């Protein structure tokens, strides 16, 4: 079992990496002097990352909160 907060930290890091990947791919696509990016690899990486992100969210929602004994999805901000 991961340490408390580890799943949330990993989820946030993955979300940031996916955002950075898209921004970088978009910026590179606009550079006329560079070599074309392998768009298929970028899309496959994004899809894989989003599947992993969705699984992390599902696991986080199903995991009981160790401090309160409630499920994370039952806690309102």
PDB file of N, CA and C in Angstrom, residues 31-55:
ATOM      1  N   UNK A  31       6.451  25.070 -35.272  1.00  0.00           N
ATOM      2  CA  UNK A  31       7.812  25.447 -35.655  1.00  0.00           C
ATOM      3  C   UNK A  31       8.113  24.898 -37.042  1.00  0.00           C
ATOM      4  N   UNK A  32       8.196  25.771 -38.006  1.00  0.00           N
ATOM      5  CA  UNK A  32       8.365  25.359 -39.396  1.00  0.00           C
ATOM      6  C   UNK A  32       9.755  24.804 -39.693  1.00  0.00           C
ATOM      7  N   UNK A  33      10.756  25.183 -38.913  1.00  0.00           N
ATOM      8  CA  UNK A  33      12.125  24.776 -39.211  1.00  0.00           C
ATOM      9  C   UNK A  33      12.501  23.429 -38.601  1.00  0.00           C
ATOM     10  N   UNK A  34      11.682  22.912 -37.730  1.00  0.00           N
ATOM     11  CA  UNK A  34      12.001  21.640 -37.085  1.00  0.00           C
ATOM     12  C   UNK A  34      11.422  20.444 -37.813  1.00  0.00           C
ATOM     13  N   UNK A  35      11.883  19.308 -37.402  1.00  0.00           N
ATOM     14  CA  UNK A  35      11.367  18.054 -37.941  1.00  0.00           C
ATOM     15  C   UNK A  35       9.972  17.807 -37.388  1.00  0.00           C
ATOM     16  N   UNK A  36       9.121  17.208 -38.162  1.00  0.00           N
ATOM     17  CA  UNK A  36       7.755  16.921 -37.708  1.00  0.00           C
ATOM     18  C   UNK A  36       7.786  15.914 -36.554  1.00  0.00           C
ATOM     19  N   UNK A  37       6.929  16.166 -35.582  1.00  0.00           N
ATOM     20  CA  UNK A  37       6.822  15.246 -34.451  1.00  0.00           C
ATOM     21  C   UNK A  37       6.090  13.984 -34.870  1.00  0.00           C
ATOM     22  N   UNK A  38       6.421  12.875 -34.245  1.00  0.00           N
ATOM     23  CA  UNK A  38       5.662  11.642 -34.507  1.00  0.00           C
ATOM     24  C   UNK A  38       4.316  11.731 -33.778  1.00  0.00           C
ATOM     25  N   UNK A  39       3.321  12.326 -34.445  1.00  0.00           N
ATOM     26  CA  UNK A  39       2.032  12.582 -33.805  1.00  0.00           C
ATOM     27  C   UNK A  39       1.396  11.320 -33.233  1.00  0.00           C
ATOM     28  N   UNK A  40       1.572  10.207 -33.905  1.00  0.00           N
ATOM     29  CA  UNK A  40       0.990   8.959 -33.398  1.00  0.00           C
ATOM     30  C   UNK A  40       1.564   8.605 -32.029  1.00  0.00           C
ATOM     31  N   UNK A  41       2.857   8.788 -31.849  1.00  0.00           N
ATOM     32  CA  UNK A  41       3.476   8.499 -30.543  1.00  0.00           C
ATOM     33  C   UNK A  41       2.979   9.460 -29.470  1.00  0.00           C
ATOM     34  N   UNK A  42       2.801  10.723 -29.832  1.00  0.00           N
ATOM     35  CA  UNK A  42       2.301  11.711 -28.878  1.00  0.00           C
ATOM     36  C   UNK A  42       0.881  11.332 -28.448  1.00  0.00           C
ATOM     37  N   UNK A  43       0.024  10.997 -29.413  1.00  0.00           N
ATOM     38  CA  UNK A  43      -1.359  10.634 -29.109  1.00  0.00           C
ATOM     39  C   UNK A  43      -1.411   9.365 -28.271  1.00  0.00           C
ATOM     40  N   UNK A  44      -0.599   8.367 -28.606  1.00  0.00           N
ATOM     41  CA  UNK A  44      -0.575   7.128 -27.820  1.00  0.00           C
ATOM     42  C   UNK A  44      -0.106   7.389 -26.388  1.00  0.00           C
ATOM     43  N   UNK A  45       0.883   8.254 -26.230  1.00  0.00           N
ATOM     44  CA  UNK A  45       1.358   8.597 -24.885  1.00  0.00           C
ATOM     45  C   UNK A  45       0.276   9.326 -24.100  1.00  0.00           C
ATOM     46  N   UNK A  46      -0.433  10.239 -24.761  1.00  0.00           N
ATOM     47  CA  UNK A  46      -1.525  10.955 -24.095  1.00  0.00           C
ATOM     48  C   UNK A  46      -2.636   9.991 -23.685  1.00  0.00           C
ATOM     49  N   UNK A  47      -3.022   9.106 -24.583  1.00  0.00           N
ATOM     50  CA  UNK A  47      -4.083   8.149 -24.270  1.00  0.00           C
ATOM     51  C   UNK A  47      -3.694   7.254 -23.099  1.00  0.00           C
ATOM     52  N   UNK A  48      -2.477   6.762 -23.123  1.00  0.00           N
ATOM     53  CA  UNK A  48      -2.003   5.918 -22.032  1.00  0.00           C
ATOM     54  C   UNK A  48      -1.979   6.682 -20.716  1.00  0.00           C
ATOM     55  N   UNK A  49      -1.505   7.916 -20.767  1.00  0.00           N
ATOM     56  CA  UNK A  49      -1.464   8.751 -19.570  1.00  0.00           C
ATOM     57  C   UNK A  49      -2.847   9.039 -19.017  1.00  0.00           C
ATOM     58  N   UNK A  50      -3.804   9.299 -19.903  1.00  0.00           N
ATOM     59  CA  UNK A  50      -5.166   9.578 -19.451  1.00  0.00           C
ATOM     60  C   UNK A  50      -5.827   8.326 -18.874  1.00  0.00           C
ATOM     61  N   UNK A  51      -5.543   7.158 -19.439  1.00  0.00           N
ATOM     62  CA  UNK A  51      -6.069   5.906 -18.853  1.00  0.00           C
ATOM     63  C   UNK A  51      -5.489   5.693 -17.459  1.00  0.00           C
ATOM     64  N   UNK A  52      -4.200   5.932 -17.319  1.00  0.00           N
ATOM     65  CA  UNK A  52      -3.559   5.787 -16.011  1.00  0.00           C
ATOM     66  C   UNK A  52      -4.117   6.802 -15.023  1.00  0.00           C
ATOM     67  N   UNK A  53      -4.326   8.008 -15.480  1.00  0.00           N
ATOM     68  CA  UNK A  53      -4.894   9.054 -14.628  1.00  0.00           C
ATOM     69  C   UNK A  53      -6.307   8.671 -14.171  1.00  0.00           C
ATOM     70  N   UNK A  54      -7.110   8.150 -15.079  1.00  0.00           N
ATOM     71  CA  UNK A  54      -8.470   7.727 -14.724  1.00  0.00           C
ATOM     72  C   UNK A  54      -8.440   6.603 -13.699  1.00  0.00           C
ATOM     73  N   UNK A  55      -7.527   5.668 -13.862  1.00  0.00           N
ATOM     74  CA  UNK A  55      -7.408   4.567 -12.895  1.00  0.00           C
ATOM     75  C   UNK A  55      -6.972   5.092 -11.529  1.00  0.00           C
TER      76      UNK A  55
END
